[in-house]
Every structure is written in structure tokens, then in C-alpha cells.
PDB file of C-alpha atoms and ligand atoms in Angstrom:
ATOM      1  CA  UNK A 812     -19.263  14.585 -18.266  1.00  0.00           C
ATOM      2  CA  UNK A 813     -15.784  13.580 -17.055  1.00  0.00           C
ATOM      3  CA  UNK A 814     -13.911  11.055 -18.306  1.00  0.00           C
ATOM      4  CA  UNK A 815     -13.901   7.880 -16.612  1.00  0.00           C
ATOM      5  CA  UNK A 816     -10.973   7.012 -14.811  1.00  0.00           C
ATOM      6  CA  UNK A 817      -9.388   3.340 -14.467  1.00  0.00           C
ATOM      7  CA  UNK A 818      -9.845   1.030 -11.102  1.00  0.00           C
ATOM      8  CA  UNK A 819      -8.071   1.775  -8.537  1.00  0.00           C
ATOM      9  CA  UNK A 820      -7.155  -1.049  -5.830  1.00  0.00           C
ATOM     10  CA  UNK A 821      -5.676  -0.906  -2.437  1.00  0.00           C
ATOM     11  CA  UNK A 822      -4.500  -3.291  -0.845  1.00  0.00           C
ATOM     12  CA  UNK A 823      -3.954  -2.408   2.854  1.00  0.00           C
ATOM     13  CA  UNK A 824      -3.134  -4.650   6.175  1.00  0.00           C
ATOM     14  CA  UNK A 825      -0.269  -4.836   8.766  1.00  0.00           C
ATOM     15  CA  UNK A 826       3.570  -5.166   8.181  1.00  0.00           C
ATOM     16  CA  UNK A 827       4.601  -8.920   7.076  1.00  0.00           C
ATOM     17  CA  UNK A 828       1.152 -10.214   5.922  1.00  0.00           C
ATOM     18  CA  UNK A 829       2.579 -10.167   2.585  1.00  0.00           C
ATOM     19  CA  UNK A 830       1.401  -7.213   0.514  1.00  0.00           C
ATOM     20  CA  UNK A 831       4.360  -7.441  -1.634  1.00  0.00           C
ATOM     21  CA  UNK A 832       4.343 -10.876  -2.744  1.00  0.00           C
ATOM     22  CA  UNK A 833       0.286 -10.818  -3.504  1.00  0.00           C
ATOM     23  CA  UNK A 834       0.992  -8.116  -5.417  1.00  0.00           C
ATOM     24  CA  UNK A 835       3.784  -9.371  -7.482  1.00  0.00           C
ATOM     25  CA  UNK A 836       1.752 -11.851  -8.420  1.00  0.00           C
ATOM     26  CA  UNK A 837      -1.164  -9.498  -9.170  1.00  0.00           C
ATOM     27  CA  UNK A 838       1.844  -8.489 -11.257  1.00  0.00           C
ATOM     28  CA  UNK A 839       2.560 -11.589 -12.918  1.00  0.00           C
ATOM     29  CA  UNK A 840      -1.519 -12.311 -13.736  1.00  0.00           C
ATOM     30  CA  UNK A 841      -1.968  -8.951 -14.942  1.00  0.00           C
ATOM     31  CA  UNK A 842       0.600  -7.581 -16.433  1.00  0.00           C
ATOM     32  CA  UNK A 843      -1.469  -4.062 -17.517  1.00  0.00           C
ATOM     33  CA  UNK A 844      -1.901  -3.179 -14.172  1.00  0.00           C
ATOM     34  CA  UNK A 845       0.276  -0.460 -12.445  1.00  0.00           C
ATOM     35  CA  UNK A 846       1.730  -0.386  -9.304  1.00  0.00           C
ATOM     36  CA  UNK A 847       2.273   2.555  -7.534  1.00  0.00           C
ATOM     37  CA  UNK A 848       5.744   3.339  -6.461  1.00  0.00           C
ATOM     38  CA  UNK A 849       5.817   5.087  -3.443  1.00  0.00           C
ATOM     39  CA  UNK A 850       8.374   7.815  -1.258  1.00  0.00           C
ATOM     40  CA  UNK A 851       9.381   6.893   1.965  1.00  0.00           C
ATOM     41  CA  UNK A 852      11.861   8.264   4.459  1.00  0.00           C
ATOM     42  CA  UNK A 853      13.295   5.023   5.766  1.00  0.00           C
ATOM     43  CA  UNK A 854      16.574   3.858   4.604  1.00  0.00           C
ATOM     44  CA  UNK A 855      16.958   1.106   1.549  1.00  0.00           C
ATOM     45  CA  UNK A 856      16.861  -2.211   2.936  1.00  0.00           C
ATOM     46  CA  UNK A 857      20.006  -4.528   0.992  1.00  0.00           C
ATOM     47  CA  UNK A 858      19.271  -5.069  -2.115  1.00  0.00           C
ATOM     48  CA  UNK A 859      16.537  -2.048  -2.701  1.00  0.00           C
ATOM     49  CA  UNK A 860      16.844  -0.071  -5.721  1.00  0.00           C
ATOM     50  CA  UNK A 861      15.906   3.861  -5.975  1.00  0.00           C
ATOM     51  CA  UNK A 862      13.112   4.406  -7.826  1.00  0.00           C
ATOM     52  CA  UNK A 863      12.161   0.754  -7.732  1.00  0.00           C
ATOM     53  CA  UNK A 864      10.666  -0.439  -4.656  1.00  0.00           C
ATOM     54  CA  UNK A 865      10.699   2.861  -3.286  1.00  0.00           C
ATOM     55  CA  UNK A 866      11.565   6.729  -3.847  1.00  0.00           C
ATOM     56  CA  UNK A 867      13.858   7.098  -0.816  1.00  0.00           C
ATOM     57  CA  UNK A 868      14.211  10.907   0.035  1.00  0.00           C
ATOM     58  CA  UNK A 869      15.162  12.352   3.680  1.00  0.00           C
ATOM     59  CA  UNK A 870      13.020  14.489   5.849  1.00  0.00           C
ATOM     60  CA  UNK A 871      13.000  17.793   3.916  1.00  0.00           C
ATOM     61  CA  UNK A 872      11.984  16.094   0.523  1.00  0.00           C
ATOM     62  CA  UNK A 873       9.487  14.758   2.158  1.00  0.00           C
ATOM     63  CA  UNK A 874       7.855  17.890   3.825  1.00  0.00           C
ATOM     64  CA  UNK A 875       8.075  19.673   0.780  1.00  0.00           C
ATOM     65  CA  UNK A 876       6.073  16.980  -1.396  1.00  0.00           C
ATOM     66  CA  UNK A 877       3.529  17.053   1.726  1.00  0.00           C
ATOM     67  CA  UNK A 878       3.456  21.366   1.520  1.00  0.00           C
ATOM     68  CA  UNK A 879       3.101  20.950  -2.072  1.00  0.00           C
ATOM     69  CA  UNK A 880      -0.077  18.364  -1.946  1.00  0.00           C
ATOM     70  CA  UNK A 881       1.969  16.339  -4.329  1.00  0.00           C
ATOM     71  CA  UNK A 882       0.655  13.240  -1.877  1.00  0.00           C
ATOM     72  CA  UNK A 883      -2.274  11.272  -2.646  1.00  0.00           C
ATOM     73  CA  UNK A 884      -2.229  10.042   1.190  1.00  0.00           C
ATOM     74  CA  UNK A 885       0.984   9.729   3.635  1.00  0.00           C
ATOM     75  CA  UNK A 886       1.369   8.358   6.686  1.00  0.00           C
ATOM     76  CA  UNK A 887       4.097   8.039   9.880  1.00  0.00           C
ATOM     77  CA  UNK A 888       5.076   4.122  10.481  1.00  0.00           C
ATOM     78  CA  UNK A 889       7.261   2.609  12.607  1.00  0.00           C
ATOM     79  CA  UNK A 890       9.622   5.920  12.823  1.00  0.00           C
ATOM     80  CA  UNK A 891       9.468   6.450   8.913  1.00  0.00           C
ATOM     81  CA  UNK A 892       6.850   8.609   6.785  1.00  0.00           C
ATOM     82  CA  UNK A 893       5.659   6.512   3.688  1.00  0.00           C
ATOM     83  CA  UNK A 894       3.538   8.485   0.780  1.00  0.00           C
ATOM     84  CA  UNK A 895       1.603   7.493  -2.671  1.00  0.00           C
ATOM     85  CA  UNK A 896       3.274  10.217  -5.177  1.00  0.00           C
ATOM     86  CA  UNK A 897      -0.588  11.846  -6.838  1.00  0.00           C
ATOM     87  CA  UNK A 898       0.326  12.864 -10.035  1.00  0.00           C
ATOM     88  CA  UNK A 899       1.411   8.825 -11.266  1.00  0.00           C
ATOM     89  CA  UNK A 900      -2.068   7.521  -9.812  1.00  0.00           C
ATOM     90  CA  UNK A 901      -3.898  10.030 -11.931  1.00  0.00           C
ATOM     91  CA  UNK A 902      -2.221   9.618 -14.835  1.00  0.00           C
ATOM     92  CA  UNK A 903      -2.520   6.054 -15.409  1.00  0.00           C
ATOM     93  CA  UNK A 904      -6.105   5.989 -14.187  1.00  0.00           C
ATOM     94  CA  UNK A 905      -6.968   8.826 -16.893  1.00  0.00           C
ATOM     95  CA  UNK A 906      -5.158   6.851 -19.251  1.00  0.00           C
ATOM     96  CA  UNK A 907      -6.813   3.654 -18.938  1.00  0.00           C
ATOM     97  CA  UNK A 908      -4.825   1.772 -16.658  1.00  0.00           C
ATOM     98  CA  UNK A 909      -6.015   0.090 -13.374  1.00  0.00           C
ATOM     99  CA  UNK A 910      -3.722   0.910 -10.499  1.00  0.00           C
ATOM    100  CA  UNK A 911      -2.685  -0.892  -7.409  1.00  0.00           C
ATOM    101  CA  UNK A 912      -1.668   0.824  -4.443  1.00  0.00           C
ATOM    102  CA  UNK A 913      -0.218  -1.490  -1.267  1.00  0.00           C
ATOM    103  CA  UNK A 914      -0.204   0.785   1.703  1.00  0.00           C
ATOM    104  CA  UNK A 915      -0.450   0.600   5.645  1.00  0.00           C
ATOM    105  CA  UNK A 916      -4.209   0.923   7.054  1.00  0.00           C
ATOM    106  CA  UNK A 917      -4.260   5.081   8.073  1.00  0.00           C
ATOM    107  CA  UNK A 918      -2.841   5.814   4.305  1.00  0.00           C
ATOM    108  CA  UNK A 919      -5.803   3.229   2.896  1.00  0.00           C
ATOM    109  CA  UNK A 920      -8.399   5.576   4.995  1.00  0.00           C
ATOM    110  CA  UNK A 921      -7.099   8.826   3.215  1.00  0.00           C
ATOM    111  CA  UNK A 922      -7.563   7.135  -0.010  1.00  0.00           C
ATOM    112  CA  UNK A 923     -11.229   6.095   1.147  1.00  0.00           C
ATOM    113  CA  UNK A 924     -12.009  10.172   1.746  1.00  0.00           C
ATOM    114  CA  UNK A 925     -10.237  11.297  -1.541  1.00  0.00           C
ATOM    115  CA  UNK A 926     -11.046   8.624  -3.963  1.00  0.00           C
ATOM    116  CA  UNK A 927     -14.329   7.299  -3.063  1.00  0.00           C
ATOM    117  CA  UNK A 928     -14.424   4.740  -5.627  1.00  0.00           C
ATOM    118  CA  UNK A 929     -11.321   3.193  -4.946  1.00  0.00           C
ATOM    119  CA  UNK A 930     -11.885  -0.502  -3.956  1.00  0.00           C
ATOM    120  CA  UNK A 931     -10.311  -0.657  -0.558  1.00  0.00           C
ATOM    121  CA  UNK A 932      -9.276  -4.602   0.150  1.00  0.00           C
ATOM    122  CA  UNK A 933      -7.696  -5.828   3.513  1.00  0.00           C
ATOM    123  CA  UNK A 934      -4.976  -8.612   3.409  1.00  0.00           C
ATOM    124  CA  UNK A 935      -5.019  -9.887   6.765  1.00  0.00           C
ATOM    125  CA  UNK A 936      -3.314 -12.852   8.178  1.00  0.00           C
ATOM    126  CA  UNK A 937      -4.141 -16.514   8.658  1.00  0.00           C
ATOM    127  CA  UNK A 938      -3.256 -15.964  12.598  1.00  0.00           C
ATOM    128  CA  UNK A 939      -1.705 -14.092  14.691  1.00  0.00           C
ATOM    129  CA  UNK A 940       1.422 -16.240  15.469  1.00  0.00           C
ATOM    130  CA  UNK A 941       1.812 -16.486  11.602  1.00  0.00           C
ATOM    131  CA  UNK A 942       1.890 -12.771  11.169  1.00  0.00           C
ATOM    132  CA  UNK A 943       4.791 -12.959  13.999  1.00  0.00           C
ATOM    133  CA  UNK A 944       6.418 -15.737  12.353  1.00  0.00           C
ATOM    134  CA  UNK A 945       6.694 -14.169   8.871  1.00  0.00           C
ATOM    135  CA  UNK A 946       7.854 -10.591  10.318  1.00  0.00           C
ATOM    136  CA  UNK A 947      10.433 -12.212  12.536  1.00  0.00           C
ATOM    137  CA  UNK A 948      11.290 -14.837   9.566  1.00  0.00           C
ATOM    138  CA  UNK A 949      11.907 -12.401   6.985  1.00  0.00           C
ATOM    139  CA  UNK A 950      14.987 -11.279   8.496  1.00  0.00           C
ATOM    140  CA  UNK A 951      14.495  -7.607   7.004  1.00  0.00           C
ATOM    141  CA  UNK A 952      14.479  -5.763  10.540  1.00  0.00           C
ATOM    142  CA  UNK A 953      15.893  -5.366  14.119  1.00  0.00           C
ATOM    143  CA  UNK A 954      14.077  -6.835  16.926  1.00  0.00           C
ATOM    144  CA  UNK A 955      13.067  -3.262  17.819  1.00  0.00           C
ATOM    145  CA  UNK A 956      11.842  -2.971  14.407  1.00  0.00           C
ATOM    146  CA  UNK A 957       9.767  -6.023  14.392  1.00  0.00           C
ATOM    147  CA  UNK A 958       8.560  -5.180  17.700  1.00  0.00           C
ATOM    148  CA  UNK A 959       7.098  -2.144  16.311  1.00  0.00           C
ATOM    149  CA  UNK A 960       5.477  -3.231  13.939  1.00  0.00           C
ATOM    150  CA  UNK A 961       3.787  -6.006  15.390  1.00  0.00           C
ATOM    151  CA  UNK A 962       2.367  -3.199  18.040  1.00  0.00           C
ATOM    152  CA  UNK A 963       1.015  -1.481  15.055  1.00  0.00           C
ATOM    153  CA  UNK A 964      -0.114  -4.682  13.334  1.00  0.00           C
ATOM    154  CA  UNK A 965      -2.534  -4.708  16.616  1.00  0.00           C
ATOM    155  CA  UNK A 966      -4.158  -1.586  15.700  1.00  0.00           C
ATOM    156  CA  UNK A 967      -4.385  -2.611  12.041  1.00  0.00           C
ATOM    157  CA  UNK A 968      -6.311  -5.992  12.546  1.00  0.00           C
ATOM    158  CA  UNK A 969      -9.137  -3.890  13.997  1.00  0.00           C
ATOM    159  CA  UNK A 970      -9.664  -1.961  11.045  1.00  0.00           C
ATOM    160  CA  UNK A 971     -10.342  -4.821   8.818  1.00  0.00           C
ATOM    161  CA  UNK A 972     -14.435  -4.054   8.907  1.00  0.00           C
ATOM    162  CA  UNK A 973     -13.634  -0.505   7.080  1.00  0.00           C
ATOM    163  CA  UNK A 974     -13.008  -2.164   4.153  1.00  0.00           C
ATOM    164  CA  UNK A 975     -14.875  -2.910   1.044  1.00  0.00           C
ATOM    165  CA  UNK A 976     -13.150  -7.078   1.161  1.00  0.00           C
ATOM    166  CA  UNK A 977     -11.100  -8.854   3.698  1.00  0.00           C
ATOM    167  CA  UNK A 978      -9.016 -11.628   2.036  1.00  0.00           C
ATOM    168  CA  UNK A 979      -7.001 -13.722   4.249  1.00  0.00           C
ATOM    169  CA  UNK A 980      -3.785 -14.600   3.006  1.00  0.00           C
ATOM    170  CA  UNK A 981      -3.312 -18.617   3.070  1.00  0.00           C
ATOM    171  CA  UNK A 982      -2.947 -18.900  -0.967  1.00  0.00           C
ATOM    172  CA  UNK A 983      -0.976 -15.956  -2.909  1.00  0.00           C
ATOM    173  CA  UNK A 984      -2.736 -17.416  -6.480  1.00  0.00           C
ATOM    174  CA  UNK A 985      -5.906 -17.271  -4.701  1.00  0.00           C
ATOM    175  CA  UNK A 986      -5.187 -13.810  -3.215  1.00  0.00           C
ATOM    176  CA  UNK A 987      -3.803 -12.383  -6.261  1.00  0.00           C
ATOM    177  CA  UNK A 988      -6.794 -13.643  -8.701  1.00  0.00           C
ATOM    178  CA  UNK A 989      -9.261 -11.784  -6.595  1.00  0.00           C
ATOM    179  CA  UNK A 990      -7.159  -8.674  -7.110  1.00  0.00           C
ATOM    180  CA  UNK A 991      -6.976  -8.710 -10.079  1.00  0.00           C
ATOM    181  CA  UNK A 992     -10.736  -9.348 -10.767  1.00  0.00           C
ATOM    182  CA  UNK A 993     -11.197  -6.029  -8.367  1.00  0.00           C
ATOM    183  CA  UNK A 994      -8.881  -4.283 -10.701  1.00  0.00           C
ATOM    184  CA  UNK A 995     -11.055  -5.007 -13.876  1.00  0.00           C
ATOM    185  CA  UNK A 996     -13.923  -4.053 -11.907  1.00  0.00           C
ATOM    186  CA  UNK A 997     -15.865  -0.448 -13.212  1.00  0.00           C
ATOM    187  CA  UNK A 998     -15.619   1.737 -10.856  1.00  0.00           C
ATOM    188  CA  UNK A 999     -18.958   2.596  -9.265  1.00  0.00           C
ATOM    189  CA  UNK A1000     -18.568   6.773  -9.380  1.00  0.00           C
TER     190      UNK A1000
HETATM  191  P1  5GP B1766       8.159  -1.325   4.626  1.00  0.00           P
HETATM  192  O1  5GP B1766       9.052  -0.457   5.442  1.00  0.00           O
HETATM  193  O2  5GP B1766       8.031  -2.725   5.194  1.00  0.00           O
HETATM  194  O3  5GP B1766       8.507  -1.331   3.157  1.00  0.00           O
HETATM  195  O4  5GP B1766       6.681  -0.689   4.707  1.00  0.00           O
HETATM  196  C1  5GP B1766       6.096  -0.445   5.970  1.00  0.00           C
HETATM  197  C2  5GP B1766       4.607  -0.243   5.791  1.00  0.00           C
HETATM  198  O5  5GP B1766       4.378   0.960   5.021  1.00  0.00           O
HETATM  199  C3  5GP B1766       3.925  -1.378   5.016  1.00  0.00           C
HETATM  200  O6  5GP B1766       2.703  -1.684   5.664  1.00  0.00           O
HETATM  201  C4  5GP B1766       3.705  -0.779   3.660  1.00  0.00           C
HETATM  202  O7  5GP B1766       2.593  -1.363   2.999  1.00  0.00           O
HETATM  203  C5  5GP B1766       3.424   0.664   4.018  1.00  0.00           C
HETATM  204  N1  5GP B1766       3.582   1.598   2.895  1.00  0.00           N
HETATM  205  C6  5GP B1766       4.381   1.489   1.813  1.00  0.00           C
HETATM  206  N2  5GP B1766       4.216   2.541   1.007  1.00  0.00           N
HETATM  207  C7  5GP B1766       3.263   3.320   1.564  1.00  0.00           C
HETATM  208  C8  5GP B1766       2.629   4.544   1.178  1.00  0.00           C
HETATM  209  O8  5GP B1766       2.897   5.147   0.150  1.00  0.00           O
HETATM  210  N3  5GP B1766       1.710   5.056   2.027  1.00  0.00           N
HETATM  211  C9  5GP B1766       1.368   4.437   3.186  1.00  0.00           C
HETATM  212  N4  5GP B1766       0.424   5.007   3.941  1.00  0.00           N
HETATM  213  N5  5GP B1766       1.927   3.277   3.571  1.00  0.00           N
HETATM  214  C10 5GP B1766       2.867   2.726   2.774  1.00  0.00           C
END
């Protein structure tokens, strides 16, 4: 029989609904859980650290970790290709550890056909203008940028019914609690 392998949670939903924070403070509650760092192709935004928030390679590093299946799922957004490195996921699953993955919705659909018992959970925003008001408020992109994204953010709302939960994000604690009791969830394999 093989061994059984650790949660694993992802946490999907458009650009700005706040991912991140939830999942710091997934982070904070839960402090054995492991959070997937993943490669991307867009530039460091001020203040982002290598290795950190992100493995930031160009182009041809990326390719090559696609031609080499070293990708659990990728996906092209907003101009930039974003990835969830394999080997990491696996490892910390077979070694006990629940993992946490926070990805856009087309990566979250990948993980659905390779990991069927990975609890898929959609973040989506309180309202529309809110989701506008917190990309535009954070500040972190161009209006082209933000313009983008809120065009994909359209196509992302609509796949909230794919997924195993929809939380809506008006309370981070809140959010983050029913995380984490996902994450100590058994996996149903
Ligand atoms: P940002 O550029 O704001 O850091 O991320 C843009 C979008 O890419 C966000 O929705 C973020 O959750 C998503 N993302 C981050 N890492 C990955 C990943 O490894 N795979 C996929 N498919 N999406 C990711």
C-alpha cells in the first residue's frame, strides 16, 4: 500500500483578493504547514527577495523546468508564466507535512487533474468594486497591469463552482482558520 501523503490545500481566486495575506496568517495559526514557493517569470516587485516570495528565473529557465516536468502545474498571467516547483510539494507531503499552494484559477485546475485529493478552496471577494479597490490600492502595479488583471479576475469569478469551498474574504482570522482546518483534514485518496 502506499504511504499516505500529507493535505494538500489550494487556495485559488483572482489577483488582489488577498491570497497572500490569508495565507500568512494560515502561517501564523499553523506554523507546521508549508507553503509552496513558486517560479515565476515576472520581475521582483520592491522589496521581493529571491527565493522568498518567489524563484524569479527568465524565459529559458522557465521552459526548461516545463521540458523537464519539474512543474506540478504552470500557467501564463497577465504577460508572466507562474509555476508550483513538484519535487518540494512531494517531499513535504511524503514527509508528513500539509502543504499550501496559493495559485491563479487555470494552475488550481491542473492540480485538480494531477492530485485528486488536493482540497481545492476559492478565495473570492466581498464585491466586485472591493476587488478593484484593493488591486488599484495596493499600489504594486501599472494601470495597464491592474487593468489586466481585473480582465482576468472576470474569468476567474466564474470558476468559483469548480471548487471543493468558496470562502469569501471579509475576515482574514476567519479565512485563515478554515484553512487551516482543511489542511489537518485526511485526505480522502
Ligand atoms: P503576482 O504577480 O501578483 O505575485 O501573482 C499573479 C497571480 O499568479 C496570482 O493570482 C498568484 O496567486 C498566481 N500565482 C502565483 N504563483 C503561482 C503558481 O505557481 N502557479 C500559478 N498557476 N499561479 C501562481
Amino acid at each position: 500500500m502506499a504511504p499516505r501523503l500529507a493535505p494538500l490545500v489550494v487556495v485559488s481566486g483572482p489577483s488582489g483578493v488577498g491570497k497572500s495575506t490569508v495565507v500568512e496568517a494560515v502561517l501564523a495559526l499553523a506554523p507546521e504547514v508549508w507553503l509552496s514557493v513558486s517560479v515565476t517569470t515576472r520581475l521582483p516587485r520592491v522589496g521581493e527577495v529571491n527565493g522568498k516570495e518567489y524563484f524569479f528565473v527568465d524565459d529559458v529557465q522557465f521552459t526548461q523546468l516545463v521540458e523537464h516536468d519539474e512543474l506540478l502545474e504552470w500557467a501564463q498571467f497577465a504577460g508572466h508564466r507562474y509555476g508550483t516547483p513538484r519535487g518540494p510539494v512531494l517531499e513535504h507531503r511524503a514527509g508528513g507535512i500539509p502543504v499550501i499552494l496559493a495559485i491563479e484559477v487555470a494552475g488550481a485546475r491542473q492540480v485538480r487533474s494531477r492530485v485528486p485529493e488536493a482540497q481545492l478552496v476559492f478565495l473570492a471577494p466581498p464585491s466586485w468594486p472591493e476587488l478593484e479597490a484593493r488591486l488599484i490600492g495596493r499600489g504594486t502595479e501599472s494601470a495597464e497591469a491592474v487593468a489586466q488583471r481585473l480582465a482576468a479576475a472576470e474569468h476567474e469569478l466564474a470558476a468559483a463552482p469548480e471548487f471543493d469551498r468558496v470562502i469569501v474574504n471579509t475576515d482574514v482570522g476567519q479565512c485563515a482558520a478554515a484553512l487551516v482546518a482543511c489542511l489537518h483534514e485526511q485526505p480522502q485518496t
